Each structure stands twice: as structure tokens, then as C-alpha cells.
């Protein structure tokens, strides 16, 4: 399989017309047709139903198109990175952020980075379930913003950003919103929303159990936006980090006796193996006024 074949097929999939695809590819129609046929032989099945003006992709063709487009996007990213590196110009840095970390405070921080380093572009990703700082060592990300991990790794530098408490989340019109500090037993009167992606979920539920308070979730989700929207639009409540509340109409209150907080950090590859730009960002992050 050759990249030219991949490119030809993507053009054909977009036009469903051999003549138009050949024109886009800069080759003759017979050349493109032969390339597609060789590709079909290699993949073991037809990629397109040839029916004049009604040509359409087969099931195999539809699946192949998705994978080929991903492949071409990856190749473009590789070329962009290599060109930027060679020319010493615009550099794209991939930064992954844990799902449970809200954007509050980070907008101003990233703005300060872009001002301090005008030659870079920051591409934000969601840190997927099961991913951790090992994704930095694999080269998938240049940096990760997440909660501090218990197992240290000498190959990874961890830069502390800030700490935040876990608090009650409720709607601004909620009966508990009038109180500065809420008692645990007061929560039992309202539906509890379970944040499945919370790193401290088990510790929070254990805290309630030790206080002889059994929280029965009425709604569970690993989507932070859904959890917050449900809470902001109803009498439901949730427990979340104080800086993660982003939904309009959602407010936070302290919970009596709940002394639990997490540390947000930025992880990068250790030492001189990290990109110069990442080391600069990590230095700025360590000295940034997060409070």
C-alpha cells in the first residue's frame, strides 16, 4: 500500500467521481482507476460500487475512508512538526488535561504563555480514561495537567500548580445555597449526582459512610458537563473541586467536616530531554499566581 493510493482513494471518496478525483489528484483517470483497483486487491474487497453517476462507497470503503483520513491527518502532523523543528519556527505543543479539571484560571495562564512564547501553538486534549504521565514518555503529549499521582517517576518532572478543596455543588436557587457551610445530614434530603470520573470518588463516599451518612446516587455520569448541568437546573447536589464549577447557575458551598483537597500539577518529561518550549512553560507555571 502506498500513500499515493491512500490520497487517491480519499479524493475519490469525497467526490464519488473518478474523473473529478483524478483531476484533484493530478493524474489521469486511468492511472487513478488502476491505483484504486490495486488497493482493492490488496485489501481483499471492493471499496466503491461503480454505477456511473450513482457510484457509492461499499461498507469496506466507508471503514477504510475513516482510517485513511486519520492516517493522512497523522502524516500531516508529522510533517508540520518536522518542518517547524527544522526551520526553528511555529511549534505545536500537545497538552492533555484531566476530565475533572475545570478551565477556571487556565485561560489567563495560557494567555500569558502565548505572550511569553509567540512562536508556539498549544493544542489541548482530554486525558483519556486510563491515561497518565506515561503518555508523556511515549511522546503522545508534551505535558499533562492532572492531579498528583502517588507513584513518582524519576523520568517525569512534576510541577505543582495549586491545591483546591472539595465542596458542595448546587443550583443558585437551591435551599442549601443560603448557607455558607452545609451539614452532611442536610444533603440527604436532595438527589445526589455521582461524578464517575472523580479521582477522589471513593474517598468522598467513604467520608459519608464513616459519618453514618449513606449517599444514594440518583444520577451517575462520567460527563462533567452533564453532571454540572443537571445540578444547576434542579434540586440535585454533587461534590466537586471548588474550581471545577463552570456551569451557569452552579455555585459551591463548604461541607462541614469534609477536609479533602487535591493538588493540581503539570507533568513534563524530566530534564533536558523535554522540549525547550515545554521547559519554559513549566517554569512559567511554577511561578504563576494561581490563587
PDB file of C-alpha atoms in Angstrom:
ATOM      1  CA  UNK A   1       0.000   0.000   0.000  1.00  0.00           C
ATOM      2  CA  UNK A   2       1.377   3.414  -0.963  1.00  0.00           C
ATOM      3  CA  UNK A   3       0.490   6.861   0.326  1.00  0.00           C
ATOM      4  CA  UNK A   4      -0.441   7.942  -3.185  1.00  0.00           C
ATOM      5  CA  UNK A   5      -3.094   5.217  -3.251  1.00  0.00           C
ATOM      6  CA  UNK A   6      -4.416   6.455   0.087  1.00  0.00           C
ATOM      7  CA  UNK A   7      -4.563  10.014  -1.220  1.00  0.00           C
ATOM      8  CA  UNK A   8      -6.285   8.920  -4.440  1.00  0.00           C
ATOM      9  CA  UNK A   9      -8.915   6.980  -2.520  1.00  0.00           C
ATOM     10  CA  UNK A  10      -9.656   9.872  -0.157  1.00  0.00           C
ATOM     11  CA  UNK A  11     -10.237  12.143  -3.151  1.00  0.00           C
ATOM     12  CA  UNK A  12     -12.462   9.503  -4.738  1.00  0.00           C
ATOM     13  CA  UNK A  13     -14.425   9.015  -1.524  1.00  0.00           C
ATOM     14  CA  UNK A  14     -15.019  12.758  -1.354  1.00  0.00           C
ATOM     15  CA  UNK A  15     -16.241  13.105  -4.938  1.00  0.00           C
ATOM     16  CA  UNK A  16     -17.548   9.617  -5.827  1.00  0.00           C
ATOM     17  CA  UNK A  17     -16.417  10.522  -9.327  1.00  0.00           C
ATOM     18  CA  UNK A  18     -13.311   9.043 -10.942  1.00  0.00           C
ATOM     19  CA  UNK A  19     -12.818  11.978 -13.311  1.00  0.00           C
ATOM     20  CA  UNK A  20     -13.066  14.592 -10.545  1.00  0.00           C
ATOM     21  CA  UNK A  21     -10.873  12.530  -8.205  1.00  0.00           C
ATOM     22  CA  UNK A  22      -8.202  12.169 -10.908  1.00  0.00           C
ATOM     23  CA  UNK A  23      -8.256  15.933 -11.504  1.00  0.00           C
ATOM     24  CA  UNK A  24      -7.832  16.576  -7.745  1.00  0.00           C
ATOM     25  CA  UNK A  25      -5.013  14.033  -7.585  1.00  0.00           C
ATOM     26  CA  UNK A  26      -3.177  15.483 -10.567  1.00  0.00           C
ATOM     27  CA  UNK A  27      -3.170  12.207 -12.534  1.00  0.00           C
ATOM     28  CA  UNK A  28      -5.061  10.738 -15.467  1.00  0.00           C
ATOM     29  CA  UNK A  29      -8.288   8.875 -14.829  1.00  0.00           C
ATOM     30  CA  UNK A  30      -6.842   5.511 -15.995  1.00  0.00           C
ATOM     31  CA  UNK A  31      -3.919   5.917 -13.565  1.00  0.00           C
ATOM     32  CA  UNK A  32      -6.247   6.620 -10.666  1.00  0.00           C
ATOM     33  CA  UNK A  33      -8.521   3.713 -11.625  1.00  0.00           C
ATOM     34  CA  UNK A  34      -5.566   1.311 -11.714  1.00  0.00           C
ATOM     35  CA  UNK A  35      -4.351   2.547  -8.333  1.00  0.00           C
ATOM     36  CA  UNK A  36      -7.780   2.014  -6.754  1.00  0.00           C
ATOM     37  CA  UNK A  37      -8.039  -1.485  -8.237  1.00  0.00           C
ATOM     38  CA  UNK A  38      -4.621  -2.417  -6.828  1.00  0.00           C
ATOM     39  CA  UNK A  39      -5.743  -1.108  -3.469  1.00  0.00           C
ATOM     40  CA  UNK A  40      -8.935  -3.204  -3.615  1.00  0.00           C
ATOM     41  CA  UNK A  41      -6.911  -6.304  -4.485  1.00  0.00           C
ATOM     42  CA  UNK A  42      -4.600  -5.688  -1.549  1.00  0.00           C
ATOM     43  CA  UNK A  43      -7.468  -5.100   0.894  1.00  0.00           C
ATOM     44  CA  UNK A  44      -9.444  -8.078  -0.398  1.00  0.00           C
ATOM     45  CA  UNK A  45     -12.681  -6.432  -1.444  1.00  0.00           C
ATOM     46  CA  UNK A  46     -14.334  -3.632  -3.463  1.00  0.00           C
ATOM     47  CA  UNK A  47     -14.163  -0.142  -1.986  1.00  0.00           C
ATOM     48  CA  UNK A  48     -16.693   1.527  -4.288  1.00  0.00           C
ATOM     49  CA  UNK A  49     -19.797   0.422  -6.168  1.00  0.00           C
ATOM     50  CA  UNK A  50     -19.186   1.596  -9.741  1.00  0.00           C
ATOM     51  CA  UNK A  51     -22.559   2.713 -11.020  1.00  0.00           C
ATOM     52  CA  UNK A  52     -21.978   5.765 -13.200  1.00  0.00           C
ATOM     53  CA  UNK A  53     -23.292   8.891 -11.542  1.00  0.00           C
ATOM     54  CA  UNK A  54     -24.660   6.817  -8.652  1.00  0.00           C
ATOM     55  CA  UNK A  55     -21.313   5.399  -7.510  1.00  0.00           C
ATOM     56  CA  UNK A  56     -21.079   4.924  -3.748  1.00  0.00           C
ATOM     57  CA  UNK A  57     -18.702   3.504  -1.179  1.00  0.00           C
ATOM     58  CA  UNK A  58     -19.078  -0.082  -0.030  1.00  0.00           C
ATOM     59  CA  UNK A  59     -19.136  -0.953   3.656  1.00  0.00           C
ATOM     60  CA  UNK A  60     -15.430  -1.721   3.454  1.00  0.00           C
ATOM     61  CA  UNK A  61     -14.868   1.551   1.632  1.00  0.00           C
ATOM     62  CA  UNK A  62     -16.595   3.532   4.378  1.00  0.00           C
ATOM     63  CA  UNK A  63     -14.467   1.918   7.103  1.00  0.00           C
ATOM     64  CA  UNK A  64     -11.287   2.362   5.089  1.00  0.00           C
ATOM     65  CA  UNK A  65     -12.045   6.034   4.432  1.00  0.00           C
ATOM     66  CA  UNK A  66     -12.213   6.772   8.178  1.00  0.00           C
ATOM     67  CA  UNK A  67      -8.886   5.076   8.858  1.00  0.00           C
ATOM     68  CA  UNK A  68      -7.196   6.613   5.814  1.00  0.00           C
ATOM     69  CA  UNK A  69      -8.265  10.118   6.832  1.00  0.00           C
ATOM     70  CA  UNK A  70      -6.812   9.519  10.294  1.00  0.00           C
ATOM     71  CA  UNK A  71      -3.614   8.285   8.677  1.00  0.00           C
ATOM     72  CA  UNK A  72      -3.304  11.360   6.463  1.00  0.00           C
ATOM     73  CA  UNK A  73      -4.009  13.676   9.403  1.00  0.00           C
ATOM     74  CA  UNK A  74      -1.250  11.960  11.371  1.00  0.00           C
ATOM     75  CA  UNK A  75       1.160  12.259   8.448  1.00  0.00           C
ATOM     76  CA  UNK A  76       0.376  15.979   8.111  1.00  0.00           C
ATOM     77  CA  UNK A  77       1.020  16.448  11.822  1.00  0.00           C
ATOM     78  CA  UNK A  78       4.382  14.682  11.495  1.00  0.00           C
ATOM     79  CA  UNK A  79       5.349  16.888   8.553  1.00  0.00           C
ATOM     80  CA  UNK A  80       4.274  20.042  10.397  1.00  0.00           C
ATOM     81  CA  UNK A  81       6.284  19.105  13.479  1.00  0.00           C
ATOM     82  CA  UNK A  82       9.393  18.233  11.462  1.00  0.00           C
ATOM     83  CA  UNK A  83       9.216  21.400   9.346  1.00  0.00           C
ATOM     84  CA  UNK A  84       8.709  23.604  12.394  1.00  0.00           C
ATOM     85  CA  UNK A  85      11.605  21.929  14.162  1.00  0.00           C
ATOM     86  CA  UNK A  86      13.927  22.257  11.174  1.00  0.00           C
ATOM     87  CA  UNK A  87      13.034  25.883  10.500  1.00  0.00           C
ATOM     88  CA  UNK A  88      13.020  26.944  14.155  1.00  0.00           C
ATOM     89  CA  UNK A  89       9.595  28.485  13.740  1.00  0.00           C
ATOM     90  CA  UNK A  90       5.997  27.872  14.901  1.00  0.00           C
ATOM     91  CA  UNK A  91       5.914  24.855  17.247  1.00  0.00           C
ATOM     92  CA  UNK A  92       2.771  22.938  18.206  1.00  0.00           C
ATOM     93  CA  UNK A  93       2.731  21.629  21.773  1.00  0.00           C
ATOM     94  CA  UNK A  94       0.222  18.964  22.785  1.00  0.00           C
ATOM     95  CA  UNK A  95      -1.069  19.363  26.339  1.00  0.00           C
ATOM     96  CA  UNK A  96      -3.560  16.895  27.853  1.00  0.00           C
ATOM     97  CA  UNK A  97      -5.894  17.938  30.694  1.00  0.00           C
ATOM     98  CA  UNK A  98      -7.708  15.540  33.024  1.00  0.00           C
ATOM     99  CA  UNK A  99     -11.504  15.492  32.590  1.00  0.00           C
ATOM    100  CA  UNK A 100     -12.194  16.567  36.168  1.00  0.00           C
ATOM    101  CA  UNK A 101     -10.088  19.744  35.977  1.00  0.00           C
ATOM    102  CA  UNK A 102     -12.079  22.824  35.087  1.00  0.00           C
ATOM    103  CA  UNK A 103     -10.844  25.658  32.838  1.00  0.00           C
ATOM    104  CA  UNK A 104     -11.088  28.370  35.503  1.00  0.00           C
ATOM    105  CA  UNK A 105      -7.735  30.154  35.940  1.00  0.00           C
ATOM    106  CA  UNK A 106      -6.191  28.369  32.950  1.00  0.00           C
ATOM    107  CA  UNK A 107      -7.408  30.810  30.288  1.00  0.00           C
ATOM    108  CA  UNK A 108      -5.350  33.663  31.758  1.00  0.00           C
ATOM    109  CA  UNK A 109      -2.396  31.308  32.302  1.00  0.00           C
ATOM    110  CA  UNK A 110      -2.344  30.123  28.700  1.00  0.00           C
ATOM    111  CA  UNK A 111      -2.728  33.706  27.508  1.00  0.00           C
ATOM    112  CA  UNK A 112       0.398  34.628  29.472  1.00  0.00           C
ATOM    113  CA  UNK A 113       2.245  31.702  27.866  1.00  0.00           C
ATOM    114  CA  UNK A 114       1.304  32.784  24.341  1.00  0.00           C
ATOM    115  CA  UNK A 115       2.534  36.300  25.092  1.00  0.00           C
ATOM    116  CA  UNK A 116       5.802  34.997  26.538  1.00  0.00           C
ATOM    117  CA  UNK A 117       6.383  32.492  23.720  1.00  0.00           C
ATOM    118  CA  UNK A 118       4.812  33.849  20.483  1.00  0.00           C
ATOM    119  CA  UNK A 119       6.318  31.072  18.333  1.00  0.00           C
ATOM    120  CA  UNK A 120       4.240  28.267  19.862  1.00  0.00           C
ATOM    121  CA  UNK A 121       0.709  26.953  19.462  1.00  0.00           C
ATOM    122  CA  UNK A 122      -0.924  24.992  22.275  1.00  0.00           C
ATOM    123  CA  UNK A 123      -3.198  22.114  21.309  1.00  0.00           C
ATOM    124  CA  UNK A 124      -5.342  20.958  24.238  1.00  0.00           C
ATOM    125  CA  UNK A 125      -6.506  17.355  24.571  1.00  0.00           C
ATOM    126  CA  UNK A 126      -8.661  15.470  27.071  1.00  0.00           C
ATOM    127  CA  UNK A 127      -6.649  12.997  29.104  1.00  0.00           C
ATOM    128  CA  UNK A 128      -8.469   9.750  28.385  1.00  0.00           C
ATOM    129  CA  UNK A 129      -9.542   7.173  30.966  1.00  0.00           C
ATOM    130  CA  UNK A 130      -6.557   5.001  31.868  1.00  0.00           C
ATOM    131  CA  UNK A 131      -4.013   7.544  30.620  1.00  0.00           C
ATOM    132  CA  UNK A 132      -1.425   9.037  32.966  1.00  0.00           C
ATOM    133  CA  UNK A 133       2.054  10.557  32.878  1.00  0.00           C
ATOM    134  CA  UNK A 134       3.320   7.563  30.903  1.00  0.00           C
ATOM    135  CA  UNK A 135       1.716   9.210  27.857  1.00  0.00           C
ATOM    136  CA  UNK A 136       4.375  11.929  28.132  1.00  0.00           C
ATOM    137  CA  UNK A 137       7.173   9.365  27.988  1.00  0.00           C
ATOM    138  CA  UNK A 138       5.564   7.722  24.952  1.00  0.00           C
ATOM    139  CA  UNK A 139       5.598  11.069  23.140  1.00  0.00           C
ATOM    140  CA  UNK A 140       1.825  11.321  22.763  1.00  0.00           C
ATOM    141  CA  UNK A 141       1.714  14.545  24.792  1.00  0.00           C
ATOM    142  CA  UNK A 142       4.338  17.151  25.651  1.00  0.00           C
ATOM    143  CA  UNK A 143       2.717  17.843  29.023  1.00  0.00           C
ATOM    144  CA  UNK A 144      -0.215  16.705  31.163  1.00  0.00           C
ATOM    145  CA  UNK A 145      -2.270  18.725  33.637  1.00  0.00           C
ATOM    146  CA  UNK A 146      -3.731  16.348  36.209  1.00  0.00           C
ATOM    147  CA  UNK A 147      -3.893  15.551  39.916  1.00  0.00           C
ATOM    148  CA  UNK A 148      -0.626  14.477  41.526  1.00  0.00           C
ATOM    149  CA  UNK A 149      -0.043  10.755  41.164  1.00  0.00           C
ATOM    150  CA  UNK A 150       1.008   8.674  44.161  1.00  0.00           C
ATOM    151  CA  UNK A 151       3.743   6.785  42.322  1.00  0.00           C
ATOM    152  CA  UNK A 152       6.719   9.008  41.464  1.00  0.00           C
ATOM    153  CA  UNK A 153       8.695   8.531  38.255  1.00  0.00           C
ATOM    154  CA  UNK A 154      12.247   9.880  38.002  1.00  0.00           C
ATOM    155  CA  UNK A 155      11.761  10.310  34.248  1.00  0.00           C
ATOM    156  CA  UNK A 156       8.921  12.789  34.820  1.00  0.00           C
ATOM    157  CA  UNK A 157       9.126  16.281  36.306  1.00  0.00           C
ATOM    158  CA  UNK A 158       6.033  17.270  38.303  1.00  0.00           C
ATOM    159  CA  UNK A 159       5.377  20.989  38.760  1.00  0.00           C
ATOM    160  CA  UNK A 160       2.858  21.950  41.437  1.00  0.00           C
ATOM    161  CA  UNK A 161       0.233  24.481  40.310  1.00  0.00           C
ATOM    162  CA  UNK A 162      -2.361  24.838  43.066  1.00  0.00           C
ATOM    163  CA  UNK A 163      -4.479  22.986  45.602  1.00  0.00           C
ATOM    164  CA  UNK A 164      -8.268  23.034  45.766  1.00  0.00           C
ATOM    165  CA  UNK A 165     -10.885  21.772  48.216  1.00  0.00           C
ATOM    166  CA  UNK A 166     -13.829  19.509  47.516  1.00  0.00           C
ATOM    167  CA  UNK A 167     -17.111  21.323  48.130  1.00  0.00           C
ATOM    168  CA  UNK A 168     -20.846  21.008  47.607  1.00  0.00           C
ATOM    169  CA  UNK A 169     -22.192  21.939  44.185  1.00  0.00           C
ATOM    170  CA  UNK A 170     -25.809  23.106  43.951  1.00  0.00           C
ATOM    171  CA  UNK A 171     -28.023  25.478  41.981  1.00  0.00           C
ATOM    172  CA  UNK A 172     -28.001  29.155  42.932  1.00  0.00           C
ATOM    173  CA  UNK A 173     -31.721  28.862  43.789  1.00  0.00           C
ATOM    174  CA  UNK A 174     -31.225  25.690  45.859  1.00  0.00           C
ATOM    175  CA  UNK A 175     -32.474  25.651  49.507  1.00  0.00           C
ATOM    176  CA  UNK A 176     -28.898  24.994  50.682  1.00  0.00           C
ATOM    177  CA  UNK A 177     -27.466  27.920  48.715  1.00  0.00           C
ATOM    178  CA  UNK A 178     -28.334  30.361  51.511  1.00  0.00           C
ATOM    179  CA  UNK A 179     -25.890  28.651  53.889  1.00  0.00           C
ATOM    180  CA  UNK A 180     -22.154  29.298  53.983  1.00  0.00           C
ATOM    181  CA  UNK A 181     -21.434  25.856  55.443  1.00  0.00           C
ATOM    182  CA  UNK A 182     -23.697  22.844  54.844  1.00  0.00           C
ATOM    183  CA  UNK A 183     -24.065  19.881  57.196  1.00  0.00           C
ATOM    184  CA  UNK A 184     -23.656  16.400  55.740  1.00  0.00           C
ATOM    185  CA  UNK A 185     -27.042  15.258  57.033  1.00  0.00           C
ATOM    186  CA  UNK A 186     -28.720  18.120  55.145  1.00  0.00           C
ATOM    187  CA  UNK A 187     -27.646  16.544  51.847  1.00  0.00           C
ATOM    188  CA  UNK A 188     -29.855  13.501  52.365  1.00  0.00           C
ATOM    189  CA  UNK A 189     -32.970  15.487  51.509  1.00  0.00           C
ATOM    190  CA  UNK A 190     -31.813  16.032  47.934  1.00  0.00           C
ATOM    191  CA  UNK A 191     -30.900  13.791  44.965  1.00  0.00           C
ATOM    192  CA  UNK A 192     -27.181  13.070  44.816  1.00  0.00           C
ATOM    193  CA  UNK A 193     -25.330  13.139  41.477  1.00  0.00           C
ATOM    194  CA  UNK A 194     -22.324  10.827  41.250  1.00  0.00           C
ATOM    195  CA  UNK A 195     -19.280  12.106  39.284  1.00  0.00           C
ATOM    196  CA  UNK A 196     -17.844   8.852  37.956  1.00  0.00           C
ATOM    197  CA  UNK A 197     -14.616  10.441  36.688  1.00  0.00           C
ATOM    198  CA  UNK A 198     -13.697  11.936  40.053  1.00  0.00           C
ATOM    199  CA  UNK A 199     -10.277  10.684  41.241  1.00  0.00           C
ATOM    200  CA  UNK A 200     -11.395  11.093  44.888  1.00  0.00           C
ATOM    201  CA  UNK A 201     -14.807   9.476  44.424  1.00  0.00           C
ATOM    202  CA  UNK A 202     -14.161   6.527  46.758  1.00  0.00           C
ATOM    203  CA  UNK A 203     -12.677   8.735  49.473  1.00  0.00           C
ATOM    204  CA  UNK A 204     -15.672  11.085  49.330  1.00  0.00           C
ATOM    205  CA  UNK A 205     -18.167   8.234  49.627  1.00  0.00           C
ATOM    206  CA  UNK A 206     -16.104   6.693  52.456  1.00  0.00           C
ATOM    207  CA  UNK A 207     -16.220  10.013  54.296  1.00  0.00           C
ATOM    208  CA  UNK A 208     -20.014   9.924  54.184  1.00  0.00           C
ATOM    209  CA  UNK A 209     -20.114   6.283  55.332  1.00  0.00           C
ATOM    210  CA  UNK A 210     -17.870   6.997  58.320  1.00  0.00           C
ATOM    211  CA  UNK A 211     -20.307   9.720  59.298  1.00  0.00           C
ATOM    212  CA  UNK A 212     -23.181   7.199  59.096  1.00  0.00           C
ATOM    213  CA  UNK A 213     -24.492   9.042  56.048  1.00  0.00           C
ATOM    214  CA  UNK A 214     -25.355   6.824  53.104  1.00  0.00           C
ATOM    215  CA  UNK A 215     -25.470   8.793  49.872  1.00  0.00           C
ATOM    216  CA  UNK A 216     -27.629   7.059  47.267  1.00  0.00           C
ATOM    217  CA  UNK A 217     -26.849   8.453  43.815  1.00  0.00           C
ATOM    218  CA  UNK A 218     -29.913   9.152  41.681  1.00  0.00           C
ATOM    219  CA  UNK A 219     -27.850  10.057  38.624  1.00  0.00           C
ATOM    220  CA  UNK A 220     -24.358   8.961  37.569  1.00  0.00           C
ATOM    221  CA  UNK A 221     -22.241  10.210  34.690  1.00  0.00           C
ATOM    222  CA  UNK A 222     -18.631  10.383  33.530  1.00  0.00           C
ATOM    223  CA  UNK A 223     -19.516  13.573  31.631  1.00  0.00           C
ATOM    224  CA  UNK A 224     -18.607  16.558  33.814  1.00  0.00           C
ATOM    225  CA  UNK A 225     -20.709  18.946  31.725  1.00  0.00           C
ATOM    226  CA  UNK A 226     -23.795  16.746  32.149  1.00  0.00           C
ATOM    227  CA  UNK A 227     -23.307  16.431  35.908  1.00  0.00           C
ATOM    228  CA  UNK A 228     -22.985  20.166  36.364  1.00  0.00           C
ATOM    229  CA  UNK A 229     -25.920  20.960  34.101  1.00  0.00           C
ATOM    230  CA  UNK A 230     -28.208  18.530  35.970  1.00  0.00           C
ATOM    231  CA  UNK A 231     -27.192  20.062  39.309  1.00  0.00           C
ATOM    232  CA  UNK A 232     -27.501  23.672  38.095  1.00  0.00           C
ATOM    233  CA  UNK A 233     -31.017  23.055  36.735  1.00  0.00           C
ATOM    234  CA  UNK A 234     -32.518  21.026  39.596  1.00  0.00           C
ATOM    235  CA  UNK A 235     -32.517  20.391  43.347  1.00  0.00           C
ATOM    236  CA  UNK A 236     -29.804  17.759  42.954  1.00  0.00           C
ATOM    237  CA  UNK A 237     -26.372  18.174  44.577  1.00  0.00           C
ATOM    238  CA  UNK A 238     -22.873  16.887  43.884  1.00  0.00           C
ATOM    239  CA  UNK A 239     -19.390  17.010  45.391  1.00  0.00           C
ATOM    240  CA  UNK A 240     -16.755  18.585  43.177  1.00  0.00           C
ATOM    241  CA  UNK A 241     -13.459  20.529  43.323  1.00  0.00           C
ATOM    242  CA  UNK A 242     -14.100  24.189  44.061  1.00  0.00           C
ATOM    243  CA  UNK A 243     -12.511  25.454  40.826  1.00  0.00           C
ATOM    244  CA  UNK A 244     -14.268  22.946  38.590  1.00  0.00           C
ATOM    245  CA  UNK A 245     -17.709  24.562  38.781  1.00  0.00           C
ATOM    246  CA  UNK A 246     -18.227  26.104  35.330  1.00  0.00           C
ATOM    247  CA  UNK A 247     -21.929  25.643  34.517  1.00  0.00           C
ATOM    248  CA  UNK A 248     -24.011  28.815  34.606  1.00  0.00           C
ATOM    249  CA  UNK A 249     -26.152  28.869  37.756  1.00  0.00           C
ATOM    250  CA  UNK A 250     -23.948  26.383  39.657  1.00  0.00           C
ATOM    251  CA  UNK A 251     -22.498  27.583  42.969  1.00  0.00           C
ATOM    252  CA  UNK A 252     -20.361  25.928  45.651  1.00  0.00           C
ATOM    253  CA  UNK A 253     -20.580  25.725  49.444  1.00  0.00           C
ATOM    254  CA  UNK A 254     -18.318  24.226  52.094  1.00  0.00           C
ATOM    255  CA  UNK A 255     -19.391  20.955  53.721  1.00  0.00           C
ATOM    256  CA  UNK A 256     -18.994  20.704  57.477  1.00  0.00           C
ATOM    257  CA  UNK A 257     -16.299  18.183  58.399  1.00  0.00           C
ATOM    258  CA  UNK A 258     -15.206  17.478  54.815  1.00  0.00           C
ATOM    259  CA  UNK A 259     -11.497  18.309  54.791  1.00  0.00           C
ATOM    260  CA  UNK A 260     -10.401  16.923  51.461  1.00  0.00           C
ATOM    261  CA  UNK A 261      -8.374  18.625  48.774  1.00  0.00           C
ATOM    262  CA  UNK A 262      -6.338  17.724  45.720  1.00  0.00           C
ATOM    263  CA  UNK A 263      -3.170  19.085  44.174  1.00  0.00           C
ATOM    264  CA  UNK A 264      -3.165  20.057  40.507  1.00  0.00           C
ATOM    265  CA  UNK A 265       0.174  19.610  38.765  1.00  0.00           C
ATOM    266  CA  UNK A 266       1.764  19.866  35.351  1.00  0.00           C
ATOM    267  CA  UNK A 267       3.878  16.870  34.344  1.00  0.00           C
ATOM    268  CA  UNK A 268       6.606  17.010  31.701  1.00  0.00           C
ATOM    269  CA  UNK A 269       9.496  14.832  30.622  1.00  0.00           C
ATOM    270  CA  UNK A 270      12.361  15.161  33.062  1.00  0.00           C
ATOM    271  CA  UNK A 271      15.469  17.231  32.402  1.00  0.00           C
ATOM    272  CA  UNK A 272      16.986  18.267  29.100  1.00  0.00           C
ATOM    273  CA  UNK A 273      15.062  15.644  27.118  1.00  0.00           C
ATOM    274  CA  UNK A 274      11.988  17.888  27.293  1.00  0.00           C
ATOM    275  CA  UNK A 275      11.464  20.425  24.515  1.00  0.00           C
ATOM    276  CA  UNK A 276      12.845  23.881  25.276  1.00  0.00           C
ATOM    277  CA  UNK A 277       9.361  25.389  24.939  1.00  0.00           C
ATOM    278  CA  UNK A 278       7.893  22.909  27.411  1.00  0.00           C
ATOM    279  CA  UNK A 279      10.610  23.637  29.950  1.00  0.00           C
ATOM    280  CA  UNK A 280       9.812  27.334  29.584  1.00  0.00           C
ATOM    281  CA  UNK A 281       6.079  26.710  30.069  1.00  0.00           C
ATOM    282  CA  UNK A 282       6.750  24.545  33.131  1.00  0.00           C
ATOM    283  CA  UNK A 283       8.899  27.315  34.606  1.00  0.00           C
ATOM    284  CA  UNK A 284       6.157  29.875  33.991  1.00  0.00           C
ATOM    285  CA  UNK A 285       3.557  27.536  35.508  1.00  0.00           C
ATOM    286  CA  UNK A 286       5.598  27.049  38.682  1.00  0.00           C
ATOM    287  CA  UNK A 287       5.882  30.807  39.195  1.00  0.00           C
ATOM    288  CA  UNK A 288       2.358  31.748  38.133  1.00  0.00           C
ATOM    289  CA  UNK A 289      -0.004  33.391  40.664  1.00  0.00           C
ATOM    290  CA  UNK A 290      -2.734  30.740  40.699  1.00  0.00           C
ATOM    291  CA  UNK A 291      -4.528  31.899  43.842  1.00  0.00           C
TER     292      UNK A 291
END
